C-alpha positions in Angstrom: 85.4 113.3 109.5 83.1 110.7 111.1 84.3 109.2 114.3 84.4 105.4 114.4 81.4 105.2 116.7 79.3 107.5 114.4 80.4 105.6 111.4 79.3 102.3 112.9 76.0 103.8 114.2 75.2 105.1 110.7 76.0 101.6 109.3 73.5 100.0 111.7 70.8 102.5 111.0 71.1 102.3 107.3 71.2 98.5 107.3 68.0 98.3 109.3 66.3 100.9 107.1 67.4 99.1 103.9 65.5 96.0 105.0 62.3 97.9 105.2 59.8 97.4 102.3 60.1 100.0 99.6 63.3 101.5 100.9 64.6 103.3 97.8 67.9 102.4 96.3 68.9 106.0 95.8 68.7 106.5 99.6 71.1 103.6 100.1 73.4 105.2 97.6 73.3 108.5 99.4 74.4 106.8 102.6 77.0 104.6 100.9 79.4 103.6 102.3 78.2 102.5 105.7 81.0 100.1 106.4 84.6 99.6 105.3 85.2 99.3 101.6 88.0 97.1 100.2 90.0 97.6 97.1 91.4 94.3 95.8 94.9 94.4 94.3 96.1 91.3 92.3 99.8 92.0 92.9 102.3 92.1 95.8 102.7 95.4 97.8 105.0 98.0 96.4 104.4 97.9 92.7 102.5 100.4 90.5 99.1 98.8 90.9 99.4 98.7 94.7 100.8 102.2 94.9 97.9 103.5 92.8 95.3 101.6 94.8 96.7 103.1 98.1 96.6 106.6 96.7 93.0 106.2 95.6 92.0 104.4 98.9 93.4 107.3 100.9 91.5 109.8 98.9 88.2 107.9 99.1 88.6 107.3 102.8 89.1 111.0 103.4 86.2 112.0 101.2 83.8 109.5 102.8 85.1 109.8 106.3 85.4 106.1 106.6 87.7 103.2 106.1 89.0 102.0 102.7 91.2 99.0 102.9 93.7 97.8 100.2 93.8 94.0 100.2 96.6 92.3 98.2 95.8 89.0 96.7 98.8 88.3 94.3 98.8 85.5 91.9 98.0 84.4 88.3 98.8 87.8 86.8 96.0 89.4 88.8 93.4 86.7 88.3 93.0 85.9 92.0 91.9 89.4 93.1 89.8 89.7 89.9 88.0 86.5 90.5 87.3 87.5 94.1 85.7 90.7 92.9 83.6 89.0 90.2 82.2 86.6 92.8 81.8 89.2 95.6 78.4 90.3 97.0 77.0 92.9 94.6 76.9 95.7 97.2 79.7 98.0 96.2 81.9 97.1 99.1 84.4 95.1 97.1 86.2 97.0 94.4 89.3 96.1 92.4 92.1 98.1 90.9 91.5 96.8 87.4 94.2 97.4 84.8 95.6 96.5 81.4 96.7 93.2 82.9 93.5 92.0 84.5 91.1 93.4 81.9 93.2 93.5 78.7 96.0 90.9 78.6 94.6 88.2 80.9 91.3 87.8 79.0 93.3 87.6 75.8 95.7 84.9 77.1 93.0 82.9 79.0 90.2 83.3 76.5 87.5 80.7 77.4 89.4 79.4 80.4 88.5 82.1 83.1 85.8 81.4 85.7 84.4 84.9 85.1 83.6 87.1 82.1 85.8 90.2 82.1 83.0 92.4 80.7 79.7 90.8 81.7 80.7 90.1 85.3 82.0 93.6 86.0 80.9 97.2 86.3 83.3 99.9 85.4 82.6 103.0 87.5 85.7 105.1 86.6 89.0 105.1 84.7 91.9 106.5 86.7 94.5 107.1 84.1 97.3 105.8 81.8 100.9 105.0 82.6 103.7 103.6 80.5 106.0 100.8 81.3 109.6 101.7 81.6 112.5 99.4 80.5 115.5 99.7 82.9 119.0 98.2 83.1 121.6 98.1 85.8 124.2 100.9 85.3 126.9 98.3 84.7 125.1 97.2 81.4 127.2 98.4 78.5 124.1 99.5 76.5 123.4 103.2 77.0 120.4 103.3 74.7 117.6 101.0 73.6 119.1 100.7 70.2 122.4 99.6 71.7 120.6 97.2 74.0 118.9 95.6 71.0 122.2 95.2 69.3 123.8 93.8 72.4 120.9 91.3 72.8 121.2 90.2 69.2 125.0 89.6 69.7 124.2 87.6 72.8 121.1 85.6 72.1 119.5 83.9 75.2 122.1 85.4 77.5 120.4 88.6 78.7 117.6 88.3 81.4 114.8 90.7 82.1 112.6 90.7 85.2 108.9 91.6 85.5 106.0 91.4 87.9 104.9 88.1 86.5 103.9 86.0 83.4 101.2 87.7 81.3 101.2 91.0 83.1 101.5 94.2 81.1 105.3 94.7 81.7 106.1 91.2 80.5 103.8 91.4 77.5 105.3 94.8 76.5 108.7 93.1 76.2 107.3 90.1 74.4 106.0 92.6 71.8 109.4 94.2 71.7 110.9 90.8 71.0 108.5 90.1 68.2 109.1 93.4 66.6 112.9 93.3 66.8 113.8 89.6 66.7 115.8 89.7 69.9 116.0 86.7 72.2 116.1 87.7 75.9 115.0 85.5 78.8 112.0 86.4 81.0 112.5 86.1 84.7 109.0 86.3 86.3 108.7 87.6 89.9 105.7 87.6 92.3 105.6 91.4 92.2 107.1 94.4 90.6 108.9 95.6 93.7 110.9 92.3 93.9 111.9 92.5 90.3 113.0 96.1 90.7 115.1 95.2 93.8 116.9 92.5 91.9 117.9 94.7 89.0 119.0 97.4 91.3 121.2 94.9 93.1 122.6 93.6 89.9 121.1 90.1 90.2 119.6 90.5 86.7 120.6 92.8 83.9 117.3 94.4 83.1 113.8 94.8 84.2 110.5 96.3 83.0 107.8 97.7 85.2 105.0 100.3 85.3 106.4 103.7 85.9 104.1 104.2 88.9 105.7 103.0 92.1 109.4 102.4 92.7 111.0 102.8 89.2 110.8 106.6 89.2 112.8 107.1 92.4 115.4 104.5 91.4 115.9 106.1 88.0 116.1 109.6 89.3 118.6 108.5 91.9 120.9 106.9 89.3 120.5 103.4 90.6 119.0 102.3 87.3 119.3 103.5 83.7 116.0 103.9 81.9 116.3 103.0 78.2 112.8 103.8 77.1 109.1 104.2 78.0 106.5 102.1 76.2 103.9 104.7 75.5 103.4 106.6 72.3 104.6 109.9 73.8 107.1 110.8 76.5 106.1 110.9 80.1 106.2 114.2 82.0 107.9 112.6 84.9 110.8 111.3 82.8 110.9 113.7 79.9 114.5 112.9 79.1 113.7 109.2 78.5 112.6 108.5 74.8 109.7 106.3 73.8 110.5 102.9 72.3 109.2 104.2 69.0 111.6 107.2 69.1 114.6 105.2 70.3 114.5 102.1 68.0 111.1 100.6 67.2 108.8 102.7 65.0 105.1 102.1 65.6 105.6 100.6 69.1 103.0 101.7 71.7 101.9 100.1 74.9 100.2 102.3 77.5 99.1 100.7 80.7 96.0 102.0 82.5 94.3 101.8 85.9 90.6 102.0 86.9 88.2 101.0 89.6 85.9 98.1 88.8 83.4 96.2 90.8 80.8 93.4 90.6 78.4 93.9 87.7 75.2 93.6 89.8 76.0 96.5 92.1 72.9 98.8 92.1 73.1 101.5 89.6 72.8 104.4 92.2 75.9 103.1 94.0 77.8 102.8 90.7 76.8 106.4 89.9 78.0 107.5 93.4 81.3 105.8 92.8 81.8 107.5 89.4 80.9 110.9 90.8 83.2 110.6 93.9 86.1 109.1 92.0 85.9 111.8 89.3 85.6 114.5 92.0 88.8 113.2 93.6 90.7 112.9 90.3 89.6 116.4 89.2 90.8 117.8 92.6 94.4 119.1 92.9 95.5 116.9 95.8 94.9 113.4 94.5 95.7 114.4 90.9 99.1 115.7 92.0 99.9 112.4 93.9 98.9 110.3 90.8 100.9 112.5 88.4 103.9 112.3 90.6 103.8 108.5 89.9 103.8 109.2 86.2 100.1 108.6 85.7 98.3 110.7 83.2 94.9 111.2 85.0 91.9 110.6 82.7 88.5 110.6 84.4 85.8 108.9 82.5 82.2 107.8 82.3 81.5 104.1 82.9 80.5 103.9 79.2 83.8 105.3 78.1 85.7 103.0 80.4 84.0 99.8 79.3 84.5 100.6 75.6 88.2 101.2 76.3 88.4 97.8 78.0 86.7 96.1 75.0 89.3 97.7 72.6 92.2 96.5 74.9 91.0 92.9 74.9 90.7 93.0 71.1 94.2 94.5 70.8 95.9 92.0 73.1 94.1 89.0 71.7 95.8 89.8 68.4 99.2 90.2 70.0 98.8 87.0 72.1 97.8 85.0 69.0 100.7 86.3 66.9 103.3 85.7 69.6 101.9 82.3 70.5 101.4 83.2 74.2 97.9 81.9 74.8 97.7 79.9 78.1 97.3 76.2 77.6 
């Protein structure tokens, strides 16, 4: 691993060389990174996005022998961190842990109102993987299954609360879809982060909560502090094989699978984007980082940038339809 002095000396040398006429871009990419890289996270510490970013940052830092910083900028369902990245210098030193919320649901809800274009202003070096949301209730809740919960909610319209990481994020929208498919009326309680919502349902302040399986929910469920009623993905998750999918439990055809990836500014030089893709896929195909991600319930799916951007386009189209039908477009 590079010492701090060697890391800084390399940064100075490469910076000087890069200013010389004709210095090839691929030489810059070979030396990249020559200074600390930051991964922006649009949510508070402790949730699934933050946990995933820290796992990836640790892996990249070890691979590069340098510093990779996770910078939390919570707010506006991930918009703040996403906007910072879109407007950052196009040098590859500002990345963002993009996800179903920032590059699927938010573009659908705020179509025409964002200060950036979710496709045109970003590059998509690599997908990390997919993860379901999990719907949880406090153990005191009388409903033992999702079907029973739906029946309970129908018998008590407007009296059951559910917490999430914030308005418009994937967990919130997954329950809005459940509401539209079942006709239940439960009240959304938005928090500033998934960890805070999780804490309140564990303590019994709210009856139920929904969150990405990555992060805190797994430990709380396995410890019996929460009861998981269902996962939102089309198939069961290997970390919670006993928990049925929504489709199995009560709502045929239901499927919401969250996803994570690394995005950056669109004008980052192609050689650096190629380096990011190669290094990220190397890490995700390696046993150490893959194991850490899978322990969080993430199904690791390395990709090409082309595959990733096509996935993002499909997600925007899907959630635009859901937002329109549910009347959830931002004013």
